mmCIF file of C-alpha atoms in Angstrom:
data_model
loop_
_atom_site.group_PDB
_atom_site.id
_atom_site.type_symbol
_atom_site.label_atom_id
_atom_site.label_comp_id
_atom_site.label_asym_id
_atom_site.label_seq_id
_atom_site.Cartn_x
_atom_site.Cartn_y
_atom_site.Cartn_z
ATOM 1 C CA MET A 17 -48.368 -7.019 11.268
ATOM 2 C CA GLN A 18 -48.389 -5.493 7.821
ATOM 3 C CA VAL A 19 -47.256 -2.144 9.231
ATOM 4 C CA ILE A 20 -44.384 -3.832 11.069
ATOM 5 C CA ALA A 21 -43.308 -5.660 7.926
ATOM 6 C CA VAL A 22 -43.338 -2.440 5.899
ATOM 7 C CA ALA A 23 -41.404 -0.582 8.614
ATOM 8 C CA SER A 24 -38.830 -3.385 8.735
ATOM 9 C CA ALA A 25 -38.458 -3.314 4.967
ATOM 10 C CA ILE A 26 -37.973 0.454 4.984
ATOM 11 C CA GLY A 27 -35.435 0.148 7.801
ATOM 12 C CA ALA A 28 -33.497 -2.503 5.919
ATOM 13 C CA PHE A 29 -33.541 -0.395 2.763
ATOM 14 C CA LEU A 30 -32.261 2.674 4.614
ATOM 15 C CA ALA A 31 -29.537 0.608 6.291
ATOM 16 C CA VAL A 32 -28.286 -0.459 2.862
ATOM 17 C CA LEU A 33 -28.614 3.065 1.487
ATOM 18 C CA ALA A 34 -26.949 4.885 4.408
ATOM 19 C CA PRO A 35 -23.309 4.185 3.440
ATOM 20 C CA PHE A 36 -23.910 5.486 -0.077
ATOM 21 C CA ILE A 37 -25.498 8.651 1.300
ATOM 22 C CA TYR A 38 -22.548 9.131 3.641
ATOM 23 C CA LEU A 39 -20.021 8.812 0.814
ATOM 24 C CA LYS A 40 -22.022 11.195 -1.365
ATOM 25 C CA ALA A 41 -22.055 13.807 1.407
ATOM 26 C CA PHE A 42 -18.283 14.188 1.123
ATOM 27 C CA HIS A 43 -18.203 14.510 -2.669
ATOM 28 C CA ARG A 44 -17.081 18.016 -3.641
ATOM 29 C CA SER A 45 -17.783 20.115 -6.730
ATOM 30 C CA ILE A 46 -14.299 20.895 -8.003
ATOM 31 C CA PRO A 47 -15.227 24.067 -9.964
ATOM 32 C CA LYS A 48 -17.051 25.509 -6.932
ATOM 33 C CA MET A 49 -14.178 24.737 -4.586
ATOM 34 C CA VAL A 50 -11.544 26.182 -6.927
ATOM 35 C CA ALA A 51 -13.688 29.320 -7.330
ATOM 36 C CA LYS A 52 -13.338 29.951 -3.574
ATOM 37 C CA PHE A 53 -9.698 30.844 -4.222
ATOM 38 C CA PRO A 54 -9.609 33.519 -6.958
ATOM 39 C CA LEU A 55 -6.544 34.152 -9.100
ATOM 40 C CA THR A 56 -4.050 36.657 -7.715
ATOM 41 C CA HIS A 57 -1.863 37.683 -10.703
ATOM 42 C CA ASN A 58 1.052 35.899 -9.021
ATOM 43 C CA VAL A 59 2.210 33.768 -11.953
ATOM 44 C CA HIS A 60 3.612 30.871 -9.904
ATOM 45 C CA TYR A 61 0.671 30.747 -7.507
ATOM 46 C CA ASP A 62 -2.008 31.062 -10.206
ATOM 47 C CA ARG A 63 -0.381 28.269 -12.189
ATOM 48 C CA LYS A 64 0.066 25.867 -9.312
ATOM 49 C CA PHE A 65 -2.510 26.272 -6.581
ATOM 50 C CA PRO A 66 -5.715 25.720 -8.635
ATOM 51 C CA GLN A 67 -4.190 22.596 -10.152
ATOM 52 C CA ILE A 68 -3.045 21.364 -6.727
ATOM 53 C CA LEU A 69 -6.590 21.809 -5.428
ATOM 54 C CA ARG A 70 -8.078 20.060 -8.473
ATOM 55 C CA ALA A 71 -5.710 17.131 -7.996
ATOM 56 C CA PHE A 72 -6.551 16.838 -4.294
ATOM 57 C CA LEU A 73 -10.306 16.996 -4.822
ATOM 58 C CA SER A 74 -10.180 14.623 -7.774
ATOM 59 C CA GLY A 75 -8.312 12.050 -5.709
ATOM 60 C CA SER A 76 -10.867 12.354 -2.925
ATOM 61 C CA ASN A 77 -13.905 12.135 -5.211
ATOM 62 C CA TRP A 78 -12.524 9.081 -7.005
ATOM 63 C CA ALA A 79 -11.760 7.311 -3.716
ATOM 64 C CA LEU A 80 -15.347 7.938 -2.577
ATOM 65 C CA LYS A 81 -16.847 5.835 -5.346
ATOM 66 C CA PRO A 82 -18.729 2.931 -3.708
ATOM 67 C CA VAL A 83 -17.336 0.367 -6.130
ATOM 68 C CA LEU A 84 -13.851 1.029 -7.453
ATOM 69 C CA PRO A 85 -11.060 -1.549 -7.107
ATOM 70 C CA MET A 86 -7.761 -0.213 -5.790
ATOM 71 C CA SER A 87 -6.160 -1.056 -9.112
ATOM 72 C CA GLY A 88 -8.709 1.170 -10.859
ATOM 73 C CA LEU A 89 -8.187 4.028 -8.405
ATOM 74 C CA ARG A 90 -4.413 3.710 -8.760
ATOM 75 C CA ALA A 91 -4.696 3.833 -12.549
ATOM 76 C CA ARG A 92 -6.747 7.016 -12.387
ATOM 77 C CA LEU A 93 -4.363 8.713 -9.976
ATOM 78 C CA ASP A 94 -1.299 7.730 -11.986
ATOM 79 C CA ASN A 95 -2.669 8.533 -15.426
ATOM 80 C CA ARG A 96 -4.686 11.725 -14.933
ATOM 81 C CA PHE A 97 -1.933 13.867 -13.423
ATOM 82 C CA GLU A 98 1.665 14.578 -14.310
ATOM 83 C CA PRO A 99 4.279 13.557 -11.732
ATOM 84 C CA PHE A 100 4.484 16.977 -10.065
ATOM 85 C CA TYR A 101 0.767 16.978 -9.107
ATOM 86 C CA LYS A 102 0.285 13.270 -8.523
ATOM 87 C CA GLY A 103 1.158 13.418 -4.822
ATOM 88 C CA PHE A 104 -1.601 15.956 -4.207
ATOM 89 C CA ALA A 105 -4.099 13.592 -5.849
ATOM 90 C CA TYR A 106 -2.971 10.751 -3.600
ATOM 91 C CA GLU A 107 -3.340 13.069 -0.608
ATOM 92 C CA GLY A 108 -6.937 13.660 -1.634
ATOM 93 C CA ALA A 109 -7.390 9.921 -1.969
ATOM 94 C CA GLY A 110 -6.310 9.708 1.662
ATOM 95 C CA MET A 111 -9.264 11.886 2.610
ATOM 96 C CA GLY A 112 -11.682 9.817 0.527
ATOM 97 C CA LEU A 113 -10.377 6.544 1.922
ATOM 98 C CA GLY A 114 -10.747 7.996 5.402
ATOM 99 C CA VAL A 115 -14.444 8.572 4.708
ATOM 100 C CA LYS A 116 -14.804 5.009 3.425
ATOM 101 C CA SER A 117 -12.919 3.557 6.390
ATOM 102 C CA ALA A 118 -15.246 5.340 8.802
ATOM 103 C CA LEU A 119 -18.012 2.983 7.700
ATOM 104 C CA PHE A 120 -16.226 0.078 9.442
ATOM 105 C CA PRO A 121 -15.695 -0.541 13.183
ATOM 106 C CA SER A 122 -11.987 -1.132 12.523
ATOM 107 C CA ARG A 123 -11.739 2.310 10.920
ATOM 108 C CA GLY A 124 -8.014 2.943 11.436
ATOM 109 C CA ARG A 125 -6.907 -0.551 10.519
ATOM 110 C CA ARG A 126 -9.196 -0.483 7.491
ATOM 111 C CA PHE A 127 -7.635 2.832 6.425
ATOM 112 C CA GLU A 128 -4.113 1.436 6.641
ATOM 113 C CA ALA A 129 -5.135 -1.664 4.699
ATOM 114 C CA TYR A 130 -6.557 0.576 1.973
ATOM 115 C CA ILE A 131 -3.492 2.799 1.638
ATOM 116 C CA HIS A 132 -1.034 -0.096 1.460
ATOM 117 C CA GLN A 133 -3.149 -1.718 -1.222
ATOM 118 C CA LEU A 134 -3.236 1.530 -3.182
ATOM 119 C CA SER A 135 0.462 2.477 -3.072
ATOM 120 C CA PRO A 136 2.762 2.538 -0.019
ATOM 121 C CA GLY A 137 4.912 5.322 -1.520
ATOM 122 C CA TYR A 138 2.483 8.064 -0.537
ATOM 123 C CA LEU A 139 2.295 7.331 3.196
ATOM 124 C CA TYR A 140 2.733 10.921 4.375
ATOM 125 C CA GLN A 141 0.133 12.237 1.950
ATOM 126 C CA TYR A 142 -2.488 9.702 3.037
ATOM 127 C CA TYR A 143 -2.322 10.696 6.699
ATOM 128 C CA VAL A 144 -2.562 14.381 5.820
ATOM 129 C CA GLY A 145 -5.663 13.613 3.746
ATOM 130 C CA LEU A 146 -7.120 11.601 6.610
ATOM 131 C CA GLY A 147 -6.571 14.646 8.807
ATOM 132 C CA TRP A 148 -8.764 16.685 6.464
ATOM 133 C CA TYR A 149 -11.574 14.160 6.894
ATOM 134 C CA LEU A 150 -11.211 14.014 10.671
ATOM 135 C CA THR A 151 -11.359 17.819 10.850
ATOM 136 C CA ILE A 152 -14.556 17.860 8.785
ATOM 137 C CA ARG A 153 -16.029 15.072 10.897
ATOM 138 C CA TYR A 154 -14.945 16.070 14.406
ATOM 139 C CA GLY A 155 -13.819 19.685 14.238
ATOM 140 C CA PHE A 156 -11.594 20.133 17.300
ATOM 141 C CA ARG A 157 -13.179 17.394 19.427
ATOM 142 C CA TYR A 158 -10.146 15.337 20.359
ATOM 143 C CA GLY A 159 -12.152 12.291 21.387
ATOM 144 C CA GLY A 160 -13.050 11.567 17.762
ATOM 145 C CA TYR A 161 -9.427 11.703 16.646
ATOM 146 C CA LYS A 162 -8.323 9.565 19.584
ATOM 147 C CA ARG A 163 -10.467 6.617 18.494
ATOM 148 C CA TRP A 164 -8.729 6.639 15.120
ATOM 149 C CA ILE A 165 -5.216 7.164 16.450
ATOM 150 C CA LYS A 166 -5.455 4.017 18.580
ATOM 151 C CA GLN A 167 -5.774 2.001 15.369
ATOM 152 C CA LEU A 168 -3.180 3.824 13.235
ATOM 153 C CA HIS A 169 0.561 3.205 12.978
ATOM 154 C CA PRO A 170 2.103 5.207 15.848
ATOM 155 C CA ARG A 171 4.919 6.611 13.712
ATOM 156 C CA TYR A 172 2.569 8.254 11.231
ATOM 157 C CA ALA A 173 -0.653 8.799 13.201
ATOM 158 C CA PRO A 174 0.303 12.333 14.404
ATOM 159 C CA ILE A 175 0.478 13.480 10.768
ATOM 160 C CA VAL A 176 -3.327 13.658 10.750
ATOM 161 C CA PHE A 177 -2.935 16.832 12.828
ATOM 162 C CA ASP A 178 -0.828 18.350 10.052
ATOM 163 C CA GLY A 179 -3.889 17.887 7.842
ATOM 164 C CA ALA A 180 -6.066 19.435 10.551
ATOM 165 C CA GLY A 181 -3.779 22.459 10.808
ATOM 166 C CA PHE A 182 -3.626 22.931 7.038
ATOM 167 C CA LYS A 183 -7.376 22.690 6.495
ATOM 168 C CA THR A 184 -8.094 25.029 9.408
ATOM 169 C CA ALA A 185 -5.729 27.646 8.009
ATOM 170 C CA LEU A 186 -6.925 27.318 4.417
ATOM 171 C CA PHE A 187 -10.619 27.821 5.116
ATOM 172 C CA HIS A 188 -10.710 29.905 8.283
ATOM 173 C CA TYR A 189 -7.506 31.788 9.126
ATOM 174 C CA LYS A 190 -7.942 34.815 6.846
ATOM 175 C CA LYS A 191 -11.405 35.503 8.277
ATOM 176 C CA ASN A 192 -10.678 34.510 11.865
ATOM 177 C CA LYS A 193 -7.081 34.608 13.038
ATOM 178 C CA GLN A 194 -8.111 33.441 16.494
ATOM 179 C CA ILE A 195 -9.092 30.050 15.048
ATOM 180 C CA ILE A 196 -5.643 28.730 15.936
ATOM 181 C CA GLN A 197 -6.669 28.870 19.606
ATOM 182 C CA LYS A 198 -8.824 25.831 18.834
ATOM 183 C CA PHE A 199 -5.655 23.740 18.543
ATOM 184 C CA ARG A 200 -5.537 23.876 22.354
ATOM 185 C CA HIS A 201 -8.190 21.175 22.431
ATOM 186 C CA PHE A 202 -5.462 18.709 21.438
ATOM 187 C CA PRO A 203 -2.516 17.424 23.518
ATOM 188 C CA PHE A 204 0.583 19.628 23.302
ATOM 189 C CA SER A 205 2.517 17.267 21.015
ATOM 190 C CA TYR A 206 -0.362 17.192 18.547
ATOM 191 C CA GLN A 207 -0.690 20.969 18.737
ATOM 192 C CA ARG A 208 2.880 21.091 17.459
ATOM 193 C CA VAL A 209 1.902 19.055 14.403
ATOM 194 C CA CYS A 210 -1.167 21.266 13.884
ATOM 195 C CA TYR A 211 1.163 24.250 13.665
ATOM 196 C CA GLN A 212 3.344 22.380 11.195
ATOM 197 C CA GLY A 213 0.266 21.986 8.992
ATOM 198 C CA PHE A 214 -0.652 25.606 9.630
ATOM 199 C CA GLY A 215 2.785 26.766 8.473
ATOM 200 C CA ARG A 216 2.544 24.542 5.432
ATOM 201 C CA CYS A 217 -0.723 26.222 4.487
ATOM 202 C CA LEU A 218 0.627 29.697 5.212
ATOM 203 C CA TRP A 219 3.110 29.179 2.377
ATOM 204 C CA PHE A 220 0.103 29.026 0.042
ATOM 205 C CA LEU A 221 -1.887 31.773 1.756
ATOM 206 C CA THR A 222 1.024 34.202 1.282
ATOM 207 C CA GLU A 223 1.412 33.084 -2.343
ATOM 208 C CA PHE A 224 4.901 31.628 -1.850
ATOM 209 C CA ASP A 225 6.320 34.819 -0.318
ATOM 210 C CA LEU A 226 8.802 33.939 2.440
ATOM 211 C CA GLN A 227 8.976 37.490 3.805
ATOM 212 C CA LYS A 228 5.194 37.711 4.179
ATOM 213 C CA THR A 229 5.172 34.247 5.698
ATOM 214 C CA ALA A 230 7.838 35.163 8.246
ATOM 215 C CA ALA A 231 5.926 38.296 9.237
ATOM 216 C CA GLU A 232 2.744 36.302 9.749
ATOM 217 C CA LEU A 233 4.531 33.666 11.814
ATOM 218 C CA GLU A 234 5.590 36.325 14.305
ATOM 219 C CA ASN A 235 1.940 36.512 15.377
ATOM 220 C CA LEU A 236 1.943 32.869 16.503
ATOM 221 C CA PRO A 237 2.576 31.654 20.051
ATOM 222 C CA ALA A 238 6.369 31.525 20.525
ATOM 223 C CA GLU A 239 6.348 27.869 21.592
ATOM 224 C CA PHE A 240 4.952 26.808 18.211
ATOM 225 C CA ARG A 241 6.852 29.052 15.793
ATOM 226 C CA HIS A 242 9.567 26.482 15.167
ATOM 227 C CA ASP A 243 6.954 23.920 14.161
ATOM 228 C CA ALA A 244 5.211 26.402 11.874
ATOM 229 C CA TYR A 245 8.555 27.111 10.172
ATOM 230 C CA SER A 246 8.938 23.374 9.742
ATOM 231 C CA GLY A 247 5.650 23.379 7.831
ATOM 232 C CA VAL A 248 6.775 26.271 5.642
ATOM 233 C CA GLY A 249 9.935 24.366 4.771
ATOM 234 C CA LEU A 250 7.955 21.226 4.022
ATOM 235 C CA ALA A 251 5.633 23.127 1.699
ATOM 236 C CA ALA A 252 8.479 24.943 -0.045
ATOM 237 C CA ALA A 253 10.343 21.698 -0.706
ATOM 238 C CA TYR A 254 7.288 19.830 -1.923
ATOM 239 C CA SER A 255 5.469 22.510 -3.928
ATOM 240 C CA PHE A 256 8.667 23.941 -5.438
ATOM 241 C CA PHE A 257 10.175 20.595 -6.367
ATOM 242 C CA ASP A 258 10.132 21.873 -9.938
ATOM 243 C CA GLN A 259 12.124 24.914 -8.747
ATOM 244 C CA LEU A 260 14.612 22.995 -6.683
ATOM 245 C CA ALA A 261 17.375 25.602 -6.657
ATOM 246 C CA PHE A 262 15.055 28.146 -5.019
ATOM 247 C CA ALA A 263 13.936 25.707 -2.337
ATOM 248 C CA ALA A 264 17.517 24.577 -1.699
ATOM 249 C CA HIS A 265 18.633 28.144 -0.950
ATOM 250 C CA ALA A 266 15.464 29.295 0.827
ATOM 251 C CA ASP A 267 16.852 28.556 4.292
ATOM 252 C CA LYS A 268 19.222 31.530 3.934
ATOM 253 C CA GLN A 269 16.160 33.814 4.108
ATOM 254 C CA ILE A 270 14.944 32.315 7.388
ATOM 255 C CA PRO A 271 15.828 33.878 10.781
ATOM 256 C CA GLU A 272 18.708 31.924 12.264
ATOM 257 C CA GLN A 273 16.828 30.659 15.323
ATOM 258 C CA TYR A 274 14.199 29.016 13.114
ATOM 259 C CA ARG A 275 16.547 27.721 10.430
ATOM 260 C CA PRO A 276 16.969 24.155 11.804
ATOM 261 C CA ALA A 277 13.178 23.695 11.930
ATOM 262 C CA PHE A 278 12.776 25.076 8.411
ATOM 263 C CA ARG A 279 15.519 22.745 7.181
ATOM 264 C CA GLN A 280 13.828 19.802 8.854
ATOM 265 C CA GLY A 281 10.676 20.698 6.928
ATOM 266 C CA LEU A 282 12.664 20.862 3.691
ATOM 267 C CA ALA A 283 14.146 17.443 4.462
ATOM 268 C CA PHE A 284 10.732 15.901 5.157
ATOM 269 C CA GLY A 285 9.269 17.432 1.997
ATOM 270 C CA TRP A 286 12.082 16.136 -0.186
ATOM 271 C CA GLU A 287 11.941 12.710 1.448
ATOM 272 C CA ALA A 288 8.218 12.541 0.633
ATOM 273 C CA ARG A 289 9.009 13.346 -3.002
ATOM 274 C CA ARG A 290 11.776 10.738 -3.148
ATOM 275 C CA LEU A 291 9.637 8.023 -1.567
ATOM 276 C CA GLN A 292 6.610 8.482 -3.799
ATOM 277 C CA ASP A 293 8.328 8.599 -7.205
ATOM 278 C CA PRO A 294 12.040 7.665 -7.349
ATOM 279 C CA VAL A 295 12.146 8.059 -11.138
ATOM 280 C CA TYR A 296 10.757 11.608 -11.041
ATOM 281 C CA TRP A 297 13.116 12.333 -8.132
ATOM 282 C CA ASP A 298 16.168 11.344 -10.182
ATOM 283 C CA GLU A 299 14.935 13.228 -13.240
ATOM 284 C CA GLN A 300 14.503 16.443 -11.258
ATOM 285 C CA LEU A 301 17.861 16.234 -9.517
ATOM 286 C CA GLU A 302 19.663 15.713 -12.818
ATOM 287 C CA ARG A 303 18.580 19.197 -13.920
ATOM 288 C CA TYR A 304 20.593 20.968 -11.218
ATOM 289 C CA THR A 305 24.181 21.668 -10.286
ATOM 290 C CA TYR A 306 26.185 19.456 -7.964
ATOM 291 C CA PRO A 307 25.981 21.830 -4.948
ATOM 292 C CA VAL A 308 22.163 21.823 -5.133
ATOM 293 C CA ILE A 309 22.053 18.029 -5.492
ATOM 294 C CA LEU A 310 24.476 17.629 -2.589
ATOM 295 C CA LYS A 311 22.391 19.838 -0.308
ATOM 296 C CA VAL A 312 19.072 18.170 -1.148
ATOM 297 C CA THR A 313 20.358 14.607 -0.827
ATOM 298 C CA GLY A 314 22.296 15.552 2.307
ATOM 299 C CA PHE A 315 19.141 16.816 3.984
ATOM 300 C CA VAL A 316 17.290 13.622 3.046
ATOM 301 C CA ASP A 317 20.161 11.555 4.442
ATOM 302 C CA ARG A 318 19.657 13.277 7.796
ATOM 303 C CA VAL A 319 16.035 12.039 7.831
ATOM 304 C CA HIS A 320 17.313 8.466 7.613
ATOM 305 C CA GLU A 321 20.166 9.097 10.041
ATOM 306 C CA ALA A 322 17.613 10.294 12.593
ATOM 307 C CA VAL A 323 15.647 7.054 12.173
ATOM 308 C CA GLN A 324 18.806 5.099 12.929
ATOM 309 C CA LEU A 325 19.509 7.200 16.013
ATOM 310 C CA LEU A 326 15.980 6.689 17.311
ATOM 311 C CA GLY A 327 16.309 2.909 17.090
ATOM 312 C CA GLN A 328 13.993 0.221 15.837
ATOM 313 C CA ASP A 329 11.032 0.827 18.137
ATOM 314 C CA ASP A 330 8.731 3.252 16.312
ATOM 315 C CA THR A 331 5.638 2.333 18.296
ATOM 316 C CA GLU A 332 5.903 5.116 20.888
ATOM 317 C CA ALA A 333 3.277 7.869 20.652
ATOM 318 C CA ASP A 334 5.875 10.649 20.519
ATOM 319 C CA TYR A 335 8.036 9.030 17.817
ATOM 320 C CA TYR A 336 7.091 11.502 15.078
ATOM 321 C CA LEU A 337 7.913 14.500 17.291
ATOM 322 C CA ARG A 338 11.246 12.998 18.340
ATOM 323 C CA TRP A 339 11.966 12.305 14.680
ATOM 324 C CA MET A 340 11.313 15.954 13.821
ATOM 325 C CA ASP A 341 13.465 17.223 16.666
ATOM 326 C CA THR A 342 16.336 14.843 15.913
ATOM 327 C CA VAL A 343 16.448 15.930 12.269
ATOM 328 C CA ARG A 344 16.501 19.571 13.395
ATOM 329 C CA SER A 345 19.433 18.833 15.655
ATOM 330 C CA LEU A 346 21.323 17.108 12.835
ATOM 331 C CA LEU A 347 20.714 20.027 10.462
ATOM 332 C CA LYS A 348 21.531 22.749 12.971
ATOM 333 C CA GLU A 349 25.098 23.250 11.791
ATOM 334 C CA LYS A 350 24.529 22.773 8.062
#
């Protein structure tokens, strides 16, 4: 009897301890992670990318704390980083909150409750961060993702595959270019979003060089190149929001057949910036000439026009893809 009592006590103790161990397993050493990506002597890249990575990992580590009210997490995210980098920290928080949500049976619903408590302005970033966690947890086993997707908002759920595509490219593509074949484990529509995330990462892997990016994209399967260009546009808009004139004219460097997809990515990236921090958005736009402002706001308007064209029902599984394609169509003649 004594042995049974001791075993029960140990079991109970481990049951209490297990969630804390799980959270700790996803905590990352920021210096070690940043060291994986050495400086390149590209001034813009060396200034931005390490800080972007620090912001992302900080947001994730803070969200992983077992006891931290949302108000406390929000204060950290808002106060530790300047407006340009804040969105990357919230994206990292999305990964950390994904880990926390996994401890509950209602994982997806718990995740959405968390992110709306934290700040609804960073919706896109949260789902990308969740995609990082799901890729760490499930690799390319679609069944694991599927259980989450059933509980997530249908409009935004596919964005987790953008996170999967980005993380796959960042940590594996340079060493193993065939890794992208793993995307085939997902349904075709989600493969498209994986390639959007892949293209977004490629912008960083080529150190913000559009010509190098375009050359690399030619190696991708033809049916996904448009989506990869969408990701490049998204990354250019978001990561060069402090160099808005460059991003606004970048579409002129893109091959004509891929230009609508690239523009759609620009539009999504700028819309994410506008949604998360309207004050910073206005401050940035005020620094530029009227033609630049007109182009940027015009692209964002097409994002909202597409929503109107798609109607009120955003519960269909393919909504995000139709949203992407509708924006591309609207920006085709711009």
